[in-house]
């Protein structure tokens, strides 16, 4: 029987989310309010919110599991993520914010359309196609995690767990819009950070201290303490490390993260937020990997390494904290699902219905349509999650790279290379996304399991660059890039 | 933990953190210069 203390903690958390949803409601009655919180968010909210969105349940269950399974080889993931977050805030955020404020853009396709003077709406249709397909998959995987978390901690059964998770997210997302999403993400990010600082400290103490933990790991498998892992210094080892570092590329241009920069109150919030974002991701990743490594010494031989966090929380913490750990897993899931739903909804309503199809309606009507589409997309994710219980994290990494490879190379070149053209950008999106899918289906198994982010990103970058070289950039857009560069000033 | 693992960990954290710290320092210097210019009447402080 589940402890009433655990149930109480979970119910308390869910009530807080409902209150945040109601609080955000008054600012969600027009499209700018519903999709970017009226561009009024402060530094600390965008910092934690972007990290909480970027990490998902993969951080708590997947990365702790990697610390457990591969030991210090998982440090390469820390390198990629910390560098990715730092470079996003230092190099990308300010010019992107400058551009999107000039355009009054509220979505990434808005930005691309204006940046490349596109009147055919090709960026809107293409983006909608890519975002919808990936968001459905991503959301379904997170809802699967929700079902498993509720079931394993509270014994609700898988189906009920999926329904409860989605119902809560849909309530505060549709009622409170992006403001509720961002502030709830902030709360969820703080909870995740607290958990991932506590977990390794308690784990290492339970293992007898630092040195005994390291000795126990060495005794189990010396490869757990080798930076190149079980592969050693081989092609497979180098490609595995490179794939881990490449996870961080997504922070530079994924729409669900760029939305945070658009929603910042002003440039000053971005300068201040970067430091907190980097500290936050260091705490997240180092805590998760060391937590997993400590768990390996305490619970060797787990059939599924991704269950190490629930195992440790149940074994070493009183009921109240076990409830908190469940809340943190739910927080990681919900902070990603809410942002993905808002992203997909904005892509349909703002980019396709309002702009590409020219549907003329009041802001309130469009905002209500956005809410209806949010529910619809959540419903499709629910059906997929209920039809097939798949797990989870390979699929999450695939969707993460699919979105990233479609947008990141194009966004980067559009911000920093004045010769980037519309044709180049379209080619970059198609080749980046297409290569990711084709790589997983046809080549990955034969190439040392190289993570699809690397070929996808390179293909997108190369296609955008080559096609731009053979086409002519709009003169007005070139002058505008110079003007943005001047307004933002030198980076260092 | 072996020295190469420590090195990787420090590099993993230090590279990103270093980029961010250098950037913050540059922004502070820029802010000081703008304030000094505004005070001496040779320029305008950015909002």
Coordinates of C-alpha atoms in Angstrom, one line a residue:
Chain A
X1 CA 0.0 0.0 0.0
X2 CA 1.3 3.4 -0.9
X3 CA 2.2 5.7 1.9
X4 CA -0.2 8.5 2.5
X5 CA 2.8 10.8 3.0
X6 CA 3.9 10.1 -0.6
X7 CA 0.4 10.6 -1.9
X8 CA 0.1 13.9 0.0
X9 CA 3.4 15.2 -1.4
X10 CA 2.3 14.4 -5.0
X11 CA -1.2 15.9 -4.5
X12 CA 0.4 19.1 -3.0
X13 CA 2.7 19.4 -6.0
X14 CA -0.2 19.0 -8.5
X15 CA -2.2 21.6 -6.7
X16 CA 0.6 24.1 -7.0
X17 CA 0.7 23.5 -10.7
X18 CA -3.0 24.1 -11.0
X19 CA -2.6 27.4 -9.1
X20 CA 0.2 28.4 -11.4
X21 CA -2.1 27.6 -14.4
X22 CA -4.9 29.8 -13.0
X23 CA -2.4 32.6 -12.2
X24 CA -1.1 32.6 -15.8
X25 CA -4.6 32.7 -17.2
X26 CA -5.0 36.5 -17.3
X27 CA -2.1 36.9 -19.6
X28 CA -3.1 34.2 -22.1
X29 CA -5.9 35.8 -24.0
X30 CA -3.9 36.8 -27.1
X31 CA -1.4 35.0 -29.2
X32 CA 1.7 36.8 -27.9
X33 CA 0.5 36.2 -24.3
X34 CA -0.4 32.5 -24.9
X35 CA 2.8 31.6 -26.8
X36 CA 5.6 33.8 -25.4
X37 CA 4.1 35.2 -22.2
X38 CA 3.9 38.7 -23.7
X39 CA 7.8 38.7 -23.9
X40 CA 8.0 39.7 -20.2
X41 CA 10.0 36.9 -18.5
X42 CA 12.9 37.7 -16.2
X43 CA 16.3 36.1 -16.3
X44 CA 15.9 33.5 -13.6
X45 CA 12.7 32.1 -15.1
X46 CA 14.1 31.7 -18.6
X47 CA 17.3 30.2 -17.3
X48 CA 15.7 27.4 -15.3
X49 CA 12.8 27.0 -17.7
X50 CA 15.1 26.4 -20.7
X51 CA 17.1 23.8 -18.9
X52 CA 14.1 22.0 -17.4
X53 CA 12.5 21.9 -20.9
X54 CA 15.7 20.7 -22.5
X55 CA 16.4 17.9 -20.1
X56 CA 13.1 16.0 -19.6
X57 CA 12.8 12.7 -17.8
X58 CA 15.8 11.6 -19.7
X59 CA 18.0 13.5 -17.2
X60 CA 16.6 11.8 -14.1
X61 CA 16.2 8.3 -15.4
X62 CA 18.3 8.1 -18.5
X63 CA 21.4 10.0 -17.5
X64 CA 21.5 8.5 -14.0
X65 CA 21.2 5.2 -15.8
X66 CA 24.2 6.1 -18.0
X67 CA 26.3 7.0 -14.9
X68 CA 25.3 3.5 -13.6
X69 CA 26.0 1.7 -16.9
X70 CA 29.1 3.4 -18.3
X71 CA 30.6 5.4 -15.4
X72 CA 32.9 8.2 -16.2
X73 CA 32.4 7.8 -20.0
X74 CA 29.2 9.7 -19.3
X75 CA 31.3 12.8 -18.6
X76 CA 31.4 13.4 -22.3
X77 CA 27.6 14.1 -22.1
X78 CA 28.3 16.7 -19.4
X79 CA 30.9 18.4 -21.7
X80 CA 28.4 18.5 -24.6
X81 CA 25.5 19.8 -22.5
X82 CA 27.4 22.4 -20.5
X83 CA 29.2 23.7 -23.7
X84 CA 25.9 23.7 -25.6
X85 CA 24.0 25.7 -23.0
X86 CA 26.9 28.2 -22.5
X87 CA 27.3 28.8 -26.3
X88 CA 23.6 29.2 -26.7
X89 CA 23.4 31.9 -24.1
X90 CA 26.7 33.6 -25.1
X91 CA 26.5 33.5 -28.9
X92 CA 22.9 32.8 -30.0
X93 CA 20.6 34.4 -27.5
X94 CA 21.3 38.1 -28.0
X95 CA 21.2 38.3 -31.8
X96 CA 18.2 36.0 -31.9
X97 CA 16.4 38.2 -29.4
X98 CA 17.3 41.3 -31.4
X99 CA 16.0 39.8 -34.6
X100 CA 12.8 38.5 -33.1
X101 CA 12.0 41.7 -31.3
X102 CA 12.4 43.7 -34.6
X103 CA 10.1 41.2 -36.3
X104 CA 7.7 40.9 -33.4
X105 CA 8.1 37.2 -34.0
X106 CA 6.6 34.7 -31.6
X107 CA 7.7 31.5 -33.2
X108 CA 10.9 30.3 -34.9
X109 CA 9.1 29.9 -38.3
X110 CA 8.0 33.6 -37.8
X111 CA 11.7 34.5 -37.5
X112 CA 12.8 32.4 -40.5
X113 CA 10.0 33.7 -42.7
X114 CA 11.0 37.4 -41.9
X115 CA 14.7 36.8 -42.0
X116 CA 14.6 35.3 -45.5
X117 CA 11.8 37.6 -46.8
X118 CA 9.7 34.5 -47.6
X119 CA 6.2 35.1 -49.0
X120 CA 5.5 31.5 -50.0
X121 CA 5.2 30.3 -46.4
X122 CA 7.6 27.4 -47.1
X123 CA 9.2 27.7 -43.7
X124 CA 5.9 27.7 -41.9
X125 CA 4.6 24.5 -43.6
X126 CA 8.0 22.7 -43.4
X127 CA 8.4 23.6 -39.7
X128 CA 4.9 22.5 -38.9
X129 CA 5.5 19.1 -40.5
X130 CA 8.8 18.5 -38.7
X131 CA 7.6 19.9 -35.3
X132 CA 4.3 18.0 -35.3
X133 CA 5.9 14.7 -36.2
X134 CA 8.7 15.0 -33.7
X135 CA 6.5 16.5 -30.9
X136 CA 4.0 13.6 -31.2
X137 CA 6.7 11.1 -30.7
X138 CA 8.5 13.1 -28.0
X139 CA 5.2 13.7 -26.1
X140 CA 4.1 10.1 -26.3
X141 CA 7.5 9.0 -24.9
X142 CA 7.2 11.4 -22.0
X143 CA 3.6 10.3 -21.3
X144 CA 4.8 6.7 -21.3
X145 CA 7.3 7.8 -18.6
X146 CA 4.5 9.4 -16.7
X147 CA 2.4 6.2 -16.7
X148 CA 5.4 4.2 -15.5
X149 CA 6.3 6.7 -12.8
X150 CA 2.8 6.9 -11.4
X151 CA 2.4 3.2 -11.5
X152 CA 5.8 2.3 -9.9
X153 CA 5.6 4.9 -7.1
X154 CA 1.8 5.0 -6.4
X155 CA 0.5 1.8 -7.9
X156 CA -2.1 3.7 -10.1
X157 CA -1.7 1.3 -13.0
X158 CA 0.0 2.4 -16.3
X159 CA -3.1 3.7 -18.1
X160 CA -4.3 5.8 -15.2
X161 CA -0.8 7.2 -14.8
X162 CA -0.7 8.4 -18.4
X163 CA -4.2 10.0 -18.0
X164 CA -3.3 11.8 -14.8
X165 CA 0.0 13.2 -16.1
X166 CA -1.6 14.5 -19.3
X167 CA -4.7 15.9 -17.6
X168 CA -2.6 18.0 -15.2
X169 CA -0.2 19.3 -18.0
X170 CA -3.2 20.1 -20.3
X171 CA -4.9 22.0 -17.5
X172 CA -2.2 24.4 -16.6
X173 CA -0.9 24.7 -20.2
X174 CA -4.2 25.6 -21.8
X175 CA -5.4 27.8 -18.9
X176 CA -2.2 29.6 -18.2
X177 CA -0.4 29.5 -21.5
X178 CA 3.4 30.0 -21.8
X179 CA 3.5 32.1 -18.7
X180 CA 2.3 29.2 -16.6
X181 CA 4.6 26.8 -18.6
X182 CA 7.7 29.0 -17.9
X183 CA 7.0 29.5 -14.2
X184 CA 6.0 25.9 -13.6
X185 CA 9.2 24.9 -15.5
X186 CA 11.2 27.2 -13.1
X187 CA 9.7 25.4 -10.1
X188 CA 10.3 22.1 -11.7
X189 CA 13.9 23.0 -12.6
X190 CA 14.6 24.0 -9.0
X191 CA 13.1 20.7 -7.7
X192 CA 15.2 18.7 -10.2
X193 CA 18.4 20.6 -9.2
X194 CA 17.7 20.0 -5.5
X195 CA 17.2 16.3 -6.1
X196 CA 20.3 15.9 -8.2
X197 CA 22.5 17.6 -5.6
X198 CA 21.1 15.5 -2.8
X199 CA 21.1 12.1 -4.6
X200 CA 24.9 11.8 -5.2
X201 CA 25.7 13.1 -1.7
X202 CA 23.5 10.5 0.0
X203 CA 24.6 7.8 -2.5
X204 CA 28.3 8.4 -1.9
X205 CA 27.8 8.5 1.8
X206 CA 25.9 5.2 1.7
X207 CA 28.7 3.7 -0.4
X208 CA 31.1 4.5 2.5
X209 CA 32.6 7.7 1.1
X210 CA 34.4 8.7 -2.1
X211 CA 37.4 6.4 -2.1
X212 CA 35.4 3.2 -1.2
X213 CA 32.9 4.1 -4.0
X214 CA 35.7 4.4 -6.6
X215 CA 37.3 1.2 -5.4
X216 CA 34.0 -0.7 -5.6
X217 CA 33.5 0.6 -9.1
X218 CA 37.0 -0.5 -10.1
X219 CA 36.4 -3.9 -8.6
X220 CA 33.1 -4.3 -10.6
X221 CA 34.6 -3.2 -13.9
X222 CA 37.7 -1.1 -14.5
X223 CA 36.1 0.3 -17.7
X224 CA 33.7 2.3 -15.5
X225 CA 36.6 4.6 -14.6
X226 CA 38.0 4.9 -18.1
X227 CA 37.0 8.1 -20.0
X228 CA 36.8 6.1 -23.2
X229 CA 34.7 3.4 -21.5
X230 CA 34.5 -0.2 -22.4
X231 CA 35.6 0.6 -26.0
X232 CA 39.0 2.0 -25.0
X233 CA 40.8 4.3 -27.4
X234 CA 39.2 2.9 -30.6
X235 CA 37.1 4.2 -33.4
X236 CA 34.0 3.0 -31.6
X237 CA 35.1 4.8 -28.4
X238 CA 35.9 8.1 -30.1
X239 CA 32.6 8.0 -32.0
X240 CA 30.7 7.2 -28.8
X241 CA 32.4 10.2 -27.1
X242 CA 31.7 12.4 -30.0
X243 CA 28.0 11.4 -30.1
X244 CA 27.7 12.2 -26.4
X245 CA 29.2 15.7 -26.9
X246 CA 26.9 16.2 -29.9
X247 CA 23.8 16.0 -27.6
X248 CA 24.6 19.6 -26.6
X249 CA 24.3 20.9 -30.2
X250 CA 20.5 20.9 -29.8
X251 CA 20.7 23.7 -27.2
X252 CA 21.9 26.1 -30.0
X253 CA 18.9 26.1 -32.1
X254 CA 15.9 23.9 -31.0
X255 CA 12.7 25.9 -31.3
X256 CA 11.4 24.8 -27.8
X257 CA 14.5 26.4 -26.3
X258 CA 14.8 29.4 -28.6
X259 CA 11.3 30.4 -27.5
X260 CA 12.7 31.2 -24.1
X261 CA 15.0 33.8 -25.6
X262 CA 12.1 35.4 -27.5
X263 CA 10.1 35.5 -24.3
X264 CA 12.8 37.3 -22.3
X265 CA 11.8 40.8 -21.1
X266 CA 14.9 42.4 -22.7
X267 CA 18.6 41.8 -23.6
X268 CA 19.7 42.4 -20.0
X269 CA 17.7 39.3 -18.9
X270 CA 19.7 37.2 -21.3
X271 CA 23.1 38.5 -20.1
X272 CA 22.1 37.7 -16.5
X273 CA 20.3 34.5 -17.2
X274 CA 23.3 32.7 -18.9
X275 CA 25.3 32.3 -15.8
X276 CA 22.4 30.7 -13.9
X277 CA 21.6 28.5 -16.9
X278 CA 25.2 27.2 -17.0
X279 CA 25.4 26.6 -13.2
X280 CA 22.0 24.8 -13.4
X281 CA 23.0 22.4 -16.2
X282 CA 26.3 21.6 -14.4
X283 CA 24.3 20.7 -11.2
X284 CA 21.9 18.7 -13.3
X285 CA 24.4 16.6 -15.2
X286 CA 27.2 16.1 -12.6
X287 CA 24.6 15.2 -10.0
X288 CA 22.9 12.7 -12.3
X289 CA 26.1 11.0 -13.4
X290 CA 27.6 10.7 -9.9
X291 CA 24.2 9.6 -8.5
X292 CA 24.3 6.8 -11.1
X293 CA 27.9 5.9 -10.3
X294 CA 27.1 5.7 -6.5
X295 CA 24.0 3.7 -7.3
X296 CA 26.1 1.1 -9.2
X297 CA 28.1 0.3 -6.1
X298 CA 25.0 0.1 -4.0
X299 CA 22.7 -1.8 -6.3
X300 CA 25.0 -3.8 -8.7
X301 CA 23.3 -6.0 -11.4
X302 CA 20.1 -4.0 -11.9
X303 CA 18.3 -5.4 -15.0
X304 CA 17.3 -1.9 -16.0
X305 CA 19.9 0.8 -15.1
X306 CA 17.2 3.5 -15.7
X307 CA 15.5 2.4 -12.5
X308 CA 18.4 3.4 -10.3
X309 CA 16.9 6.7 -9.1
X310 CA 13.7 5.2 -7.8
X311 CA 15.6 2.3 -6.2
X312 CA 17.9 4.7 -4.3
X313 CA 15.0 7.0 -3.3
X314 CA 13.0 4.1 -1.9
X315 CA 16.0 2.6 -0.1
X316 CA 17.7 5.6 1.5
X317 CA 15.0 8.3 2.0
X318 CA 12.0 8.6 4.3
X319 CA 8.5 8.6 2.7
X320 CA 8.3 12.3 2.4
X321 CA 11.5 12.5 0.3
X322 CA 10.4 9.5 -1.8
X323 CA 7.3 11.6 -2.6
X324 CA 9.6 14.4 -3.5
X325 CA 11.6 12.2 -5.8
X326 CA 8.4 11.1 -7.5
X327 CA 7.4 14.7 -7.9
X328 CA 10.8 15.5 -9.4
X329 CA 10.4 12.8 -12.0
X330 CA 7.0 14.1 -12.8
X331 CA 8.4 17.6 -12.9
X332 CA 11.0 16.6 -15.5
X333 CA 8.3 14.9 -17.6
X334 CA 5.8 17.7 -17.3
X335 CA 8.3 20.6 -17.9
X336 CA 9.1 19.0 -21.3
X337 CA 5.6 18.0 -22.3
X338 CA 4.1 21.4 -21.6
X339 CA 6.7 23.2 -23.7
X340 CA 6.4 20.7 -26.6
X341 CA 2.6 21.1 -26.6
X342 CA 2.8 24.9 -26.7
X343 CA 5.4 24.7 -29.5
X344 CA 3.3 22.4 -31.6
X345 CA 0.2 24.4 -31.0
X346 CA 2.0 27.6 -32.0
X347 CA 3.2 26.0 -35.1
X348 CA -0.3 25.0 -36.1
X349 CA -2.2 28.1 -35.1
X350 CA 0.2 30.9 -35.6
X351 CA 2.3 29.6 -38.5
X352 CA -0.2 27.5 -40.5
X353 CA -3.7 28.8 -39.7
X354 CA -3.1 32.5 -39.1
X355 CA -0.1 33.2 -41.4
X356 CA 0.0 30.5 -44.1
X357 CA -3.7 30.1 -44.5
X358 CA -4.5 33.7 -43.8
X359 CA -7.3 32.9 -41.2
X360 CA -8.5 36.3 -40.0
X361 CA -9.9 36.3 -36.5
X362 CA -9.6 38.2 -33.2
X363 CA -6.6 37.5 -31.0
X364 CA -8.9 36.0 -28.4
X365 CA -10.4 33.6 -30.9
X366 CA -6.9 32.6 -32.1
X367 CA -5.8 32.1 -28.5
X368 CA -8.8 29.8 -27.9
X369 CA -8.0 27.9 -31.0
X370 CA -4.4 27.5 -29.8
X371 CA -5.7 26.0 -26.6
X372 CA -8.0 23.6 -28.5
X373 CA -5.1 22.5 -30.6
X374 CA -2.9 22.0 -27.5
X375 CA -5.6 19.6 -26.2
X376 CA -5.8 17.9 -29.5
X377 CA -2.1 17.3 -29.8
X378 CA -2.0 16.1 -26.2
X379 CA -4.8 13.7 -27.1
X380 CA -2.9 12.2 -30.0
X381 CA 0.2 11.7 -27.8
X382 CA -2.1 10.0 -25.3
X383 CA -3.4 7.6 -27.9
X384 CA 0.1 6.7 -29.0
X385 CA 1.3 6.2 -25.4
X386 CA -1.6 3.9 -24.6
X387 CA -1.4 1.9 -27.8
X388 CA 2.3 1.0 -27.4
X389 CA 4.3 1.1 -24.2
X390 CA 7.7 1.8 -25.7
X391 CA 10.8 2.8 -23.8
X392 CA 11.7 5.7 -24.0
X393 CA 15.1 7.2 -24.0
X394 CA 16.4 6.1 -27.4
X395 CA 13.2 7.5 -28.8
X396 CA 13.6 10.8 -26.9
X397 CA 17.2 11.2 -28.1
X398 CA 15.9 10.6 -31.7
X399 CA 13.2 13.2 -31.5
X400 CA 15.6 15.6 -29.8
X401 CA 18.0 15.3 -32.7
X402 CA 15.3 15.3 -35.3
X403 CA 14.1 18.8 -34.2
X404 CA 17.6 20.0 -33.6
X405 CA 19.1 19.0 -36.9
X406 CA 16.2 20.6 -38.8
X407 CA 16.6 24.0 -37.1
X408 CA 20.0 24.4 -35.5
X409 CA 22.3 24.6 -38.6
X410 CA 19.9 27.0 -40.3
X411 CA 19.4 29.2 -37.3
X412 CA 23.1 29.4 -36.7
X413 CA 24.0 30.3 -40.3
X414 CA 21.1 32.8 -40.5
X415 CA 22.5 34.6 -37.4
X416 CA 26.1 34.6 -38.3
X417 CA 26.6 34.2 -42.1
X418 CA 25.3 37.0 -44.2
X419 CA 25.3 35.0 -47.4
X420 CA 22.8 32.5 -46.1
X421 CA 19.8 32.4 -48.6
X422 CA 16.2 31.2 -48.4
X423 CA 17.0 28.3 -50.7
X424 CA 19.9 27.4 -48.6
X425 CA 17.8 27.5 -45.4
X426 CA 15.1 25.3 -46.9
X427 CA 17.7 22.8 -48.1
X428 CA 19.4 22.8 -44.7
X429 CA 16.1 22.0 -42.9
X430 CA 15.2 19.2 -45.3
X431 CA 18.6 17.6 -45.4
X432 CA 19.2 18.0 -41.6
X433 CA 15.9 16.4 -40.7
X434 CA 16.0 13.8 -43.5
X435 CA 19.5 12.7 -42.7
X436 CA 18.6 12.1 -39.1
X437 CA 15.7 9.9 -40.0
X438 CA 17.6 8.0 -42.8
X439 CA 20.7 7.5 -40.6
X440 CA 18.7 5.8 -37.8
X441 CA 16.8 3.6 -40.3
X442 CA 19.6 2.6 -42.6
X443 CA 23.1 3.3 -41.4
X444 CA 23.4 3.7 -37.6
X445 CA 23.8 0.0 -36.8
X446 CA 26.7 -0.3 -39.3
X447 CA 28.6 2.8 -38.1
X448 CA 29.4 2.0 -34.5
X449 CA 25.9 3.3 -33.4
X450 CA 27.0 6.8 -34.1
X451 CA 24.4 9.2 -32.7
X452 CA 22.2 10.7 -35.5
X453 CA 22.8 14.2 -34.3
X454 CA 26.3 14.3 -35.9
X455 CA 25.4 13.3 -39.5
X456 CA 22.1 15.2 -39.3
X457 CA 23.7 18.4 -38.1
X458 CA 26.6 18.2 -40.6
X459 CA 24.2 17.4 -43.5
X460 CA 22.0 20.4 -42.6
X461 CA 25.0 22.7 -42.2
X462 CA 26.6 21.5 -45.5
X463 CA 23.3 21.7 -47.5
X464 CA 22.5 25.2 -46.3
X465 CA 26.1 26.4 -47.0
X466 CA 26.4 24.8 -50.5
X467 CA 23.0 25.9 -51.7
X468 CA 23.5 29.4 -50.3
X469 CA 26.8 29.7 -52.2
X470 CA 25.0 29.0 -55.5
X471 CA 22.1 31.4 -54.8
X472 CA 21.9 35.1 -54.1
X473 CA 21.2 36.5 -50.6
X474 CA 18.6 39.3 -50.3
X475 CA 20.5 42.6 -50.1
X476 CA 18.1 44.0 -47.5
X477 CA 18.6 40.9 -45.3
X478 CA 22.4 41.3 -45.6
X479 CA 22.2 44.9 -44.5
X480 CA 19.9 43.9 -41.6
X481 CA 22.3 41.3 -40.4
X482 CA 25.0 44.0 -40.2
X483 CA 22.7 46.3 -38.3
X484 CA 21.7 43.5 -35.8
X485 CA 25.4 42.8 -35.3
X486 CA 26.1 46.4 -34.6
X487 CA 23.1 46.6 -32.2
X488 CA 24.2 43.6 -30.2
X489 CA 27.9 44.5 -30.1
X490 CA 30.9 42.3 -29.9
X491 CA 30.5 39.1 -27.9
X492 CA 33.8 39.4 -25.9
Chain B
X1 CA 39.4 8.3 -9.7
X2 CA 42.1 8.1 -12.3
X3 CA 43.8 11.3 -13.4
X4 CA 42.4 11.2 -17.0
X5 CA 38.9 10.9 -15.6
X6 CA 39.5 13.9 -13.4
X7 CA 40.9 15.8 -16.3
X8 CA 37.8 15.0 -18.5
X9 CA 35.4 16.0 -15.7
X10 CA 37.2 19.4 -15.1
X11 CA 37.3 20.0 -18.9
X12 CA 33.6 19.1 -19.2
X13 CA 32.6 21.6 -16.6
X14 CA 35.3 24.2 -17.2
X15 CA 35.0 24.8 -20.9
X16 CA 31.4 25.9 -20.8
X17 CA 31.7 27.7 -17.5
X18 CA 34.8 29.5 -18.8
X19 CA 33.1 30.7 -21.9
X20 CA 30.2 32.1 -19.8
X21 CA 32.6 33.8 -17.3
X22 CA 34.7 35.5 -20.0
X23 CA 31.4 36.7 -21.6
X24 CA 30.1 38.1 -18.3
X25 CA 33.4 39.9 -17.7
X26 CA 33.2 41.4 -21.1
X27 CA 29.6 42.6 -20.5
X28 CA 30.6 44.1 -17.2
X29 CA 33.5 45.9 -18.8
X30 CA 31.2 47.2 -21.5
X31 CA 28.8 48.4 -18.8
X32 CA 31.5 50.3 -16.9
X33 CA 32.8 51.9 -20.1
X34 CA 29.3 53.1 -21.0
X35 CA 28.7 54.5 -17.6
X36 CA 32.0 56.3 -17.7
X37 CA 31.2 57.7 -21.1
X38 CA 27.8 58.9 -20.0
X39 CA 29.3 60.5 -16.9
X40 CA 31.9 62.4 -18.9
X41 CA 29.2 63.5 -21.4
X42 CA 30.8 61.8 -24.4
X43 CA 28.2 59.2 -25.0
X44 CA 24.8 57.9 -24.0
X45 CA 24.2 55.0 -21.6
X46 CA 22.2 52.2 -23.3
X47 CA 18.8 51.5 -21.7

